[in-house]
Amino acid sequence: MSLYNIVVSTNESTVVAEYVAEYDRQGYYQSEADLEHEFIEHLKSQGYEYINITNEAALVANLRSQLEALNDYYFSDTEWKWFFQKCISGSREGVIEKTRRIQTDHVQILKKDDGSTKNIYLIDKKSIHNNRLQVIDQYEESAGAHNTRYDVTILVNGLPLVHVELKRRGVAIREAFNQIKRYQRDSFWAASGLFEYVQIFIISNGTHTKYYSNTTRSSHVKENAEGERKKSKKTSNSFEFTSYWADGNNKAIADLVDFTKTFMAKHTLLNILTKYCVFTSEDLLLVMRPYQIAATERILSRIETSSNYKQTGKIEAGGYIWHTTGSGKTLTSFKTAQIASGLPYIDKVLFVVDRKDLDFQTMKEYDRFQKGAANSNTSTKILQKQLEDDNSHIIITTIQKLDVFVSKNKGHKVFKKHVVIIFDECHRSQFGDMHSKIVKAFKNYHLFGFTGTPIFAANAGSGGNPLLKTTPQAFGDNLHTYTIVDAINDGNVLPFRIDYINTLRMKDDVKDKKVSAIDTEKAMADPNRIREVVSYILEHFDQKTKRSSFYSLQGQRVSGFNSILAVSSIPVAEMYYTELKKQLAESGRKLNVATIFSYSTNEADPEDVFPDEGFDTDSLDKSSRDFLESAIANYNTDFNVNFDTSSDKFQNYYKDLSMRMKKREVDLLVVVNMFLTGFDATTLNTLWVDKNLRQHGLIQAFSRTNRILNSVKTYGNIVCFRDLQQETDEAIALFGDKNAGSIVLLKNYEAYYNGFDENDKYQPGYSELIVELKEHFPLDQAIIEEQNQKDFIRLFGTILRLKNILNAFDSFSGNEILTNREYQDYQSVYIDLYQEFTKDKNADKEKINDDIVFEIELIRQIEVNIDYILMLVAKYHASNCEDKSILVSIKKAVDSSIQLRSKKELIEHFIDTVNASTRVEEDWHTFVHKQKETDLARLIGEEKLKQDETERFIDNSFRDGTLKTTGTDIDSIMPPISRFGGANRGAKKQSVIEKLMGFFEKYFGLV
């Protein structure tokens, strides 16, 4: 066979491998109507049929003709009336029932006039291009709570399955999201409820375009209604769960024109609707993200091409998917397994996990996606029965059970069958003897691995088979990569915020407890040290877990988040648990503290992979088991349950504890290795670390904290009581760069500080850039002229990026060149320019942002907060209000902070009230609340606003984290003004909005 022979002919890929924008953006102003017209024209050029339908009668008539064409059958009037009422527009059906009909029950049974029956397809999922795509716009719905007019809707065989809401460029995309919320509440259900068939919503302001599923929207509306009653914050089904489309390299395709060319291509949209949606057992529709679809299709392509080339049983037949922890690997692997199991030449798909605690979670997740897909196998005997059952196509097992089966069943007929083996979290335990035995036994297989933290030469262990040490050696090619950096940039997981608590490197006036990161376990386990760490945890617990913030979780109002304390060994876990209980009792404070551990052969292993820690309590020494028994007894009392350390009950304790962690009922969980991999709880935001971590073990543990929940949870909080900064930098460098391969991303300190050559180009170092900064932009001279300002922005942005890297090196301390105050002054200038260039979205100045990049995120990483300011105020108070240099420090700190600038006047007024009797923190909160009420009353009086409505509007704004300036909410608080007042009414409304925005920014984050 020629190397160039066609191996397989497939449909076009759903996700384009690499997208280069071809759109030539015009310079003229584009209205919302222009944007909509351009969008529809692009759809028409891509083969969509545009039809003019603006009412339900026309919509239903078109639906009938489209279904007749799809099914090559013409309904009689009585047949259509019966079919429409029974199989399409059931009066008691809602979004969930209609979603189920599209996703799983898309073949409906028609009762014909002659008494016989016929299958009627609502959508053809096998031959997707048999489906007809139409586009309508400005559809009017008058039967709802309010008259509404929708922007653009895509009809698939006459059913509205995709809805697009547009806002003009320059308007926040969130407004389109909120508009759909109003439609869902007021009119999608109206008349025959056909718009409840919408599976995917698309929102765009031209510049940014996102998509999300219908149940994200309906769940949001449902929970938000509960939240309005309970004064709670945004729910988990909110704007944070919308997604960008992207190409195969994870480059976001945000502009509406580019999005239309890719996502709205007929084959792509139909593939997503028919193949890449999952309707779970919890009645949620999950629309896969582009990197998940790309990974699935690359595995399927590898299965097909390697089968045709007869490469099965070789490493060339498989590969691995590098998708960062928290990015939805289980959904990707399930969809891959589901589609692969449907291939006519595949006999079995085995999904293999390597730990019992993963087994629970993975099987539950699979069962959510499709009932019965995960036939629970609790023994090798059941595994054997499934392997021999021709009707059992998808099997979940552990690598240990598979190893036992292989060892006991040499020559079994299943070894010759055509199988796909998928490993979840393919870490080192797949690289040993078990891996070798499995791949030796099976003859006709494809081997794929999913991992968030692949093993390269840089993080491979020193022992074992030298030919089987890395992920590429074990699984073959990297088929798709989606790193933690990609996920954070896309908003699919949260960034980390890391604190290193180590007084050996702290100044005397920093009020951290004396927690010494001394490099010996004996010193680490000293009772005095543990007492200090516990004291620190309890002192900072509310702050770190945001216990003053409230939100709705599964219909319940909860405050803040929960946390895990990871420690080095079982004896240390016992000491921490005991000390936590002791200090809580002494303070009279109530926190639900739990612990869990079991036997492992190398529990204190400092390596980068956590040792297996299953449910073996029998091998624990008597003292440890007695202690665990006692801790479980405390848990039983707290939650009125009945568990112990016996085999079955201990496994049930694990499951119950897992469930209560996810419901935020346990505040602090002390662990050794359990729960540090494979455990996902969106309510978990803080990891306290008193344990050596490195490489993929570090990333796995840290990633317990960065699941998206809501607008209150903004990052994963890591508090290290050991100096893990170098280990953290190396792990993030390795797993954040898709091209890292076998090297660590970070260069050495000297390179960043003094400069280095890269790709035949010299990169100046930090010290050189500071010299250039001081020479060209001295602090005592204003930066005038646009070009000079742009040059300063570029230079200082480069310095910020370098400083961000250099802060990871101990050698940088004392070599910053600029003083802290000089940094603050330069940062103030930087923020001034940022605000100047971005304050008016329609101004000519906006154009300069095309060729400069503001490193505002780096500014925010070192953002001073109100706690820091209050600490300085406390120092000023302690000096009997005589040390005026502290006031200068406060002013510079505020000026250098994006967050605090709007609060400058408030802070200065409070400082004016400070005297010898001031209790700084307590009086500050009293001052803020009193001043807020005074300012709001003044604003209401000056603008003659409606008092109750305005107070409710402001309370809702602080609750939701945003001041809504469009829609009817603003109108509802305005004083009576003639609607025919024209410009005067508009000017008055704009003035009120500006004053409300100033008030909101002044107090947001403080109340």
PDB file of C-alpha atoms in Angstrom, residues 203-401:
ATOM      1  CA  ILE A 203     -24.718  35.527  23.079  1.00  0.00           C
ATOM      2  CA  SER A 204     -22.597  38.126  21.324  1.00  0.00           C
ATOM      3  CA  ASN A 205     -21.745  41.805  21.261  1.00  0.00           C
ATOM      4  CA  GLY A 206     -19.888  41.334  17.996  1.00  0.00           C
ATOM      5  CA  THR A 207     -16.495  41.474  19.661  1.00  0.00           C
ATOM      6  CA  HIS A 208     -17.086  38.582  22.058  1.00  0.00           C
ATOM      7  CA  THR A 209     -19.283  35.559  21.417  1.00  0.00           C
ATOM      8  CA  LYS A 210     -20.076  32.715  23.826  1.00  0.00           C
ATOM      9  CA  TYR A 211     -22.409  29.728  23.999  1.00  0.00           C
ATOM     10  CA  TYR A 212     -24.062  27.642  26.699  1.00  0.00           C
ATOM     11  CA  SER A 213     -26.739  24.998  27.154  1.00  0.00           C
ATOM     12  CA  ASN A 214     -30.412  25.519  27.893  1.00  0.00           C
ATOM     13  CA  THR A 215     -30.247  23.888  31.321  1.00  0.00           C
ATOM     14  CA  THR A 216     -27.473  26.247  32.355  1.00  0.00           C
ATOM     15  CA  ARG A 217     -30.005  28.943  31.691  1.00  0.00           C
ATOM     16  CA  SER A 218     -33.076  27.257  33.210  1.00  0.00           C
ATOM     17  CA  SER A 219     -31.175  26.188  36.339  1.00  0.00           C
ATOM     18  CA  HIS A 220     -29.904  29.729  36.695  1.00  0.00           C
ATOM     19  CA  VAL A 221     -33.411  31.155  36.523  1.00  0.00           C
ATOM     20  CA  LYS A 222     -34.747  28.610  39.002  1.00  0.00           C
ATOM     21  CA  GLU A 223     -31.962  29.064  41.544  1.00  0.00           C
ATOM     22  CA  ASN A 224     -31.852  32.818  41.035  1.00  0.00           C
ATOM     23  CA  ALA A 225     -35.531  33.015  41.968  1.00  0.00           C
ATOM     24  CA  GLU A 226     -34.678  31.213  45.195  1.00  0.00           C
ATOM     25  CA  GLY A 227     -31.726  33.547  45.624  1.00  0.00           C
ATOM     26  CA  GLU A 228     -33.909  36.648  45.298  1.00  0.00           C
ATOM     27  CA  ARG A 229     -36.061  35.410  48.136  1.00  0.00           C
ATOM     28  CA  LYS A 230     -33.102  34.503  50.295  1.00  0.00           C
ATOM     29  CA  LYS A 231     -30.863  37.492  49.493  1.00  0.00           C
ATOM     30  CA  SER A 232     -28.162  35.162  48.244  1.00  0.00           C
ATOM     31  CA  LYS A 233     -25.524  35.608  45.614  1.00  0.00           C
ATOM     32  CA  LYS A 234     -25.241  34.283  42.093  1.00  0.00           C
ATOM     33  CA  THR A 235     -25.618  30.554  41.624  1.00  0.00           C
ATOM     34  CA  SER A 236     -23.389  27.961  40.046  1.00  0.00           C
ATOM     35  CA  ASN A 237     -25.489  28.081  36.865  1.00  0.00           C
ATOM     36  CA  SER A 238     -24.516  31.594  35.927  1.00  0.00           C
ATOM     37  CA  PHE A 239     -22.544  33.650  33.443  1.00  0.00           C
ATOM     38  CA  GLU A 240     -19.326  31.985  34.637  1.00  0.00           C
ATOM     39  CA  PHE A 241     -20.493  28.802  32.883  1.00  0.00           C
ATOM     40  CA  THR A 242     -20.673  30.267  29.392  1.00  0.00           C
ATOM     41  CA  SER A 243     -17.937  29.164  26.963  1.00  0.00           C
ATOM     42  CA  TYR A 244     -15.901  30.549  24.104  1.00  0.00           C
ATOM     43  CA  TRP A 245     -15.478  28.535  20.923  1.00  0.00           C
ATOM     44  CA  ALA A 246     -11.878  27.829  19.897  1.00  0.00           C
ATOM     45  CA  ASP A 247      -9.721  26.055  17.356  1.00  0.00           C
ATOM     46  CA  GLY A 248      -7.719  22.874  17.910  1.00  0.00           C
ATOM     47  CA  ASN A 249      -4.857  24.891  19.413  1.00  0.00           C
ATOM     48  CA  ASN A 250      -7.240  26.357  22.037  1.00  0.00           C
ATOM     49  CA  LYS A 251      -7.151  29.806  20.448  1.00  0.00           C
ATOM     50  CA  ALA A 252     -10.452  31.481  21.249  1.00  0.00           C
ATOM     51  CA  ILE A 253     -12.645  32.434  18.290  1.00  0.00           C
ATOM     52  CA  ALA A 254     -14.492  35.347  19.835  1.00  0.00           C
ATOM     53  CA  ASP A 255     -15.549  37.763  17.094  1.00  0.00           C
ATOM     54  CA  LEU A 256     -19.035  37.018  15.792  1.00  0.00           C
ATOM     55  CA  VAL A 257     -17.897  36.820  12.158  1.00  0.00           C
ATOM     56  CA  ASP A 258     -15.162  34.298  12.989  1.00  0.00           C
ATOM     57  CA  PHE A 259     -17.514  32.399  15.308  1.00  0.00           C
ATOM     58  CA  THR A 260     -20.085  32.199  12.521  1.00  0.00           C
ATOM     59  CA  LYS A 261     -17.571  30.754  10.061  1.00  0.00           C
ATOM     60  CA  THR A 262     -16.589  28.008  12.510  1.00  0.00           C
ATOM     61  CA  PHE A 263     -19.184  27.175  15.175  1.00  0.00           C
ATOM     62  CA  MET A 264     -22.114  28.002  12.880  1.00  0.00           C
ATOM     63  CA  ALA A 265     -20.765  25.974   9.942  1.00  0.00           C
ATOM     64  CA  LYS A 266     -23.576  23.520   9.215  1.00  0.00           C
ATOM     65  CA  HIS A 267     -21.568  20.359   9.873  1.00  0.00           C
ATOM     66  CA  THR A 268     -20.150  21.802  13.120  1.00  0.00           C
ATOM     67  CA  LEU A 269     -23.468  22.954  14.543  1.00  0.00           C
ATOM     68  CA  LEU A 270     -25.215  19.712  13.603  1.00  0.00           C
ATOM     69  CA  ASN A 271     -22.374  17.617  15.047  1.00  0.00           C
ATOM     70  CA  ILE A 272     -22.613  19.511  18.326  1.00  0.00           C
ATOM     71  CA  LEU A 273     -26.394  19.111  18.507  1.00  0.00           C
ATOM     72  CA  THR A 274     -26.411  15.422  17.580  1.00  0.00           C
ATOM     73  CA  LYS A 275     -23.125  14.047  18.979  1.00  0.00           C
ATOM     74  CA  TYR A 276     -21.471  16.411  21.418  1.00  0.00           C
ATOM     75  CA  CYS A 277     -24.254  17.118  23.869  1.00  0.00           C
ATOM     76  CA  VAL A 278     -24.772  14.889  26.917  1.00  0.00           C
ATOM     77  CA  PHE A 279     -28.095  14.843  28.745  1.00  0.00           C
ATOM     78  CA  THR A 280     -27.312  13.557  32.225  1.00  0.00           C
ATOM     79  CA  SER A 281     -29.349  11.500  34.651  1.00  0.00           C
ATOM     80  CA  GLU A 282     -29.716  14.723  36.665  1.00  0.00           C
ATOM     81  CA  ASP A 283     -31.545  16.282  33.687  1.00  0.00           C
ATOM     82  CA  LEU A 284     -28.717  18.642  32.802  1.00  0.00           C
ATOM     83  CA  LEU A 285     -27.663  19.233  29.229  1.00  0.00           C
ATOM     84  CA  LEU A 286     -23.880  19.470  28.938  1.00  0.00           C
ATOM     85  CA  VAL A 287     -22.603  20.968  25.692  1.00  0.00           C
ATOM     86  CA  MET A 288     -19.017  19.929  25.209  1.00  0.00           C
ATOM     87  CA  ARG A 289     -16.311  22.556  24.918  1.00  0.00           C
ATOM     88  CA  PRO A 290     -14.088  22.766  21.821  1.00  0.00           C
ATOM     89  CA  TYR A 291     -11.039  21.143  23.427  1.00  0.00           C
ATOM     90  CA  GLN A 292     -13.208  18.230  24.603  1.00  0.00           C
ATOM     91  CA  ILE A 293     -14.627  17.725  21.113  1.00  0.00           C
ATOM     92  CA  ALA A 294     -11.179  18.007  19.521  1.00  0.00           C
ATOM     93  CA  ALA A 295      -9.762  15.370  21.881  1.00  0.00           C
ATOM     94  CA  THR A 296     -12.673  13.009  21.238  1.00  0.00           C
ATOM     95  CA  GLU A 297     -12.365  13.300  17.477  1.00  0.00           C
ATOM     96  CA  ARG A 298      -8.602  12.800  17.528  1.00  0.00           C
ATOM     97  CA  ILE A 299      -8.985   9.577  19.511  1.00  0.00           C
ATOM     98  CA  LEU A 300     -11.707   8.358  17.144  1.00  0.00           C
ATOM     99  CA  SER A 301      -9.532   9.255  14.185  1.00  0.00           C
ATOM    100  CA  ARG A 302      -6.590   7.357  15.694  1.00  0.00           C
ATOM    101  CA  ILE A 303      -8.809   4.297  16.271  1.00  0.00           C
ATOM    102  CA  GLU A 304      -9.991   4.337  12.668  1.00  0.00           C
ATOM    103  CA  THR A 305      -6.665   5.021  10.945  1.00  0.00           C
ATOM    104  CA  SER A 306      -4.683   2.549  13.067  1.00  0.00           C
ATOM    105  CA  SER A 307      -7.340  -0.113  12.505  1.00  0.00           C
ATOM    106  CA  ASN A 308      -7.093   0.393   8.757  1.00  0.00           C
ATOM    107  CA  TYR A 309      -3.300   0.306   8.902  1.00  0.00           C
ATOM    108  CA  LYS A 310      -3.477  -2.842  11.088  1.00  0.00           C
ATOM    109  CA  GLN A 311      -1.484  -1.204  13.875  1.00  0.00           C
ATOM    110  CA  THR A 312      -3.677  -2.471  16.730  1.00  0.00           C
ATOM    111  CA  GLY A 313      -1.703  -3.900  19.611  1.00  0.00           C
ATOM    112  CA  LYS A 314       1.076  -1.366  19.019  1.00  0.00           C
ATOM    113  CA  ILE A 315       1.785   1.984  20.630  1.00  0.00           C
ATOM    114  CA  GLU A 316       0.994   3.653  17.291  1.00  0.00           C
ATOM    115  CA  ALA A 317      -2.658   2.665  17.759  1.00  0.00           C
ATOM    116  CA  GLY A 318      -3.086   4.847  20.838  1.00  0.00           C
ATOM    117  CA  GLY A 319      -2.010   8.106  22.399  1.00  0.00           C
ATOM    118  CA  TYR A 320      -2.714  10.385  25.328  1.00  0.00           C
ATOM    119  CA  ILE A 321      -4.861  13.438  26.017  1.00  0.00           C
ATOM    120  CA  TRP A 322      -3.303  16.127  28.216  1.00  0.00           C
ATOM    121  CA  HIS A 323      -6.251  18.044  29.644  1.00  0.00           C
ATOM    122  CA  THR A 324      -5.622  19.866  32.886  1.00  0.00           C
ATOM    123  CA  THR A 325      -7.279  18.792  36.110  1.00  0.00           C
ATOM    124  CA  GLY A 326     -10.765  20.252  36.415  1.00  0.00           C
ATOM    125  CA  SER A 327     -11.367  20.680  32.693  1.00  0.00           C
ATOM    126  CA  GLY A 328     -13.942  17.897  32.373  1.00  0.00           C
ATOM    127  CA  LYS A 329     -11.904  14.810  31.409  1.00  0.00           C
ATOM    128  CA  THR A 330     -14.657  12.463  32.596  1.00  0.00           C
ATOM    129  CA  LEU A 331     -17.160  13.964  30.175  1.00  0.00           C
ATOM    130  CA  THR A 332     -14.607  13.771  27.351  1.00  0.00           C
ATOM    131  CA  SER A 333     -13.678  10.178  28.133  1.00  0.00           C
ATOM    132  CA  PHE A 334     -17.336   9.165  28.427  1.00  0.00           C
ATOM    133  CA  LYS A 335     -18.297  10.654  25.088  1.00  0.00           C
ATOM    134  CA  THR A 336     -15.217   9.060  23.499  1.00  0.00           C
ATOM    135  CA  ALA A 337     -16.103   5.681  25.011  1.00  0.00           C
ATOM    136  CA  GLN A 338     -19.741   6.044  23.985  1.00  0.00           C
ATOM    137  CA  ILE A 339     -18.967   6.821  20.339  1.00  0.00           C
ATOM    138  CA  ALA A 340     -16.137   4.257  20.148  1.00  0.00           C
ATOM    139  CA  SER A 341     -18.409   1.530  21.535  1.00  0.00           C
ATOM    140  CA  GLY A 342     -20.816   2.227  18.684  1.00  0.00           C
ATOM    141  CA  LEU A 343     -18.211   1.590  16.002  1.00  0.00           C
ATOM    142  CA  PRO A 344     -19.159  -1.669  14.220  1.00  0.00           C
ATOM    143  CA  TYR A 345     -15.681  -3.181  14.516  1.00  0.00           C
ATOM    144  CA  ILE A 346     -15.086  -2.391  18.231  1.00  0.00           C
ATOM    145  CA  ASP A 347     -16.096  -5.155  20.654  1.00  0.00           C
ATOM    146  CA  LYS A 348     -15.373  -3.563  24.035  1.00  0.00           C
ATOM    147  CA  VAL A 349     -14.382  -0.250  25.577  1.00  0.00           C
ATOM    148  CA  LEU A 350     -12.619  -0.583  28.944  1.00  0.00           C
ATOM    149  CA  PHE A 351     -12.328   2.494  31.140  1.00  0.00           C
ATOM    150  CA  VAL A 352      -9.578   1.893  33.704  1.00  0.00           C
ATOM    151  CA  VAL A 353      -8.948   3.804  36.932  1.00  0.00           C
ATOM    152  CA  ASP A 354      -6.084   3.153  39.283  1.00  0.00           C
ATOM    153  CA  ARG A 355      -7.501   3.907  42.725  1.00  0.00           C
ATOM    154  CA  LYS A 356     -10.587   2.938  44.646  1.00  0.00           C
ATOM    155  CA  ASP A 357     -11.433   6.489  45.606  1.00  0.00           C
ATOM    156  CA  LEU A 358     -11.395   7.419  41.903  1.00  0.00           C
ATOM    157  CA  ASP A 359     -13.553   4.379  41.241  1.00  0.00           C
ATOM    158  CA  PHE A 360     -16.425   5.794  43.282  1.00  0.00           C
ATOM    159  CA  GLN A 361     -16.327   9.186  41.645  1.00  0.00           C
ATOM    160  CA  THR A 362     -15.783   8.025  38.077  1.00  0.00           C
ATOM    161  CA  MET A 363     -18.510   5.407  38.170  1.00  0.00           C
ATOM    162  CA  LYS A 364     -20.942   7.934  39.588  1.00  0.00           C
ATOM    163  CA  GLU A 365     -20.049  10.402  36.856  1.00  0.00           C
ATOM    164  CA  TYR A 366     -20.451   7.804  34.109  1.00  0.00           C
ATOM    165  CA  ASP A 367     -23.794   6.776  35.555  1.00  0.00           C
ATOM    166  CA  ARG A 368     -24.887  10.412  35.496  1.00  0.00           C
ATOM    167  CA  PHE A 369     -24.231  10.636  31.788  1.00  0.00           C
ATOM    168  CA  GLN A 370     -25.984   7.406  30.863  1.00  0.00           C
ATOM    169  CA  LYS A 371     -27.762   4.997  33.168  1.00  0.00           C
ATOM    170  CA  GLY A 372     -26.244   1.543  32.991  1.00  0.00           C
ATOM    171  CA  ALA A 373     -23.124   2.662  31.128  1.00  0.00           C
ATOM    172  CA  ALA A 374     -21.161   1.975  34.276  1.00  0.00           C
ATOM    173  CA  ASN A 375     -22.108  -1.502  35.363  1.00  0.00           C
ATOM    174  CA  SER A 376     -20.608  -1.546  38.807  1.00  0.00           C
ATOM    175  CA  ASN A 377     -18.049  -4.308  39.201  1.00  0.00           C
ATOM    176  CA  THR A 378     -17.041  -5.024  42.745  1.00  0.00           C
ATOM    177  CA  SER A 379     -15.068  -8.167  42.013  1.00  0.00           C
ATOM    178  CA  THR A 380     -12.914  -9.764  39.345  1.00  0.00           C
ATOM    179  CA  LYS A 381     -15.656 -12.370  38.839  1.00  0.00           C
ATOM    180  CA  ILE A 382     -18.133  -9.650  37.808  1.00  0.00           C
ATOM    181  CA  LEU A 383     -15.470  -8.086  35.593  1.00  0.00           C
ATOM    182  CA  GLN A 384     -14.998 -11.458  33.873  1.00  0.00           C
ATOM    183  CA  LYS A 385     -18.743 -11.788  33.353  1.00  0.00           C
ATOM    184  CA  GLN A 386     -18.879  -8.340  31.749  1.00  0.00           C
ATOM    185  CA  LEU A 387     -15.913  -9.083  29.503  1.00  0.00           C
ATOM    186  CA  GLU A 388     -17.653 -12.237  28.303  1.00  0.00           C
ATOM    187  CA  ASP A 389     -21.039 -10.538  27.790  1.00  0.00           C
ATOM    188  CA  ASP A 390     -21.437  -9.397  24.172  1.00  0.00           C
ATOM    189  CA  ASN A 391     -24.059  -6.839  25.251  1.00  0.00           C
ATOM    190  CA  SER A 392     -21.742  -5.136  27.747  1.00  0.00           C
ATOM    191  CA  HIS A 393     -19.935  -2.608  25.588  1.00  0.00           C
ATOM    192  CA  ILE A 394     -18.570  -0.106  28.141  1.00  0.00           C
ATOM    193  CA  ILE A 395     -16.884  -1.463  31.276  1.00  0.00           C
ATOM    194  CA  ILE A 396     -15.345   0.441  34.165  1.00  0.00           C
ATOM    195  CA  THR A 397     -12.710  -1.345  36.212  1.00  0.00           C
ATOM    196  CA  THR A 398      -9.655  -0.647  38.292  1.00  0.00           C
ATOM    197  CA  ILE A 399      -6.209  -1.498  37.023  1.00  0.00           C
ATOM    198  CA  GLN A 400      -5.830  -3.836  40.012  1.00  0.00           C
ATOM    199  CA  LYS A 401      -8.907  -5.886  39.031  1.00  0.00           C
TER     200      LYS A 401
END
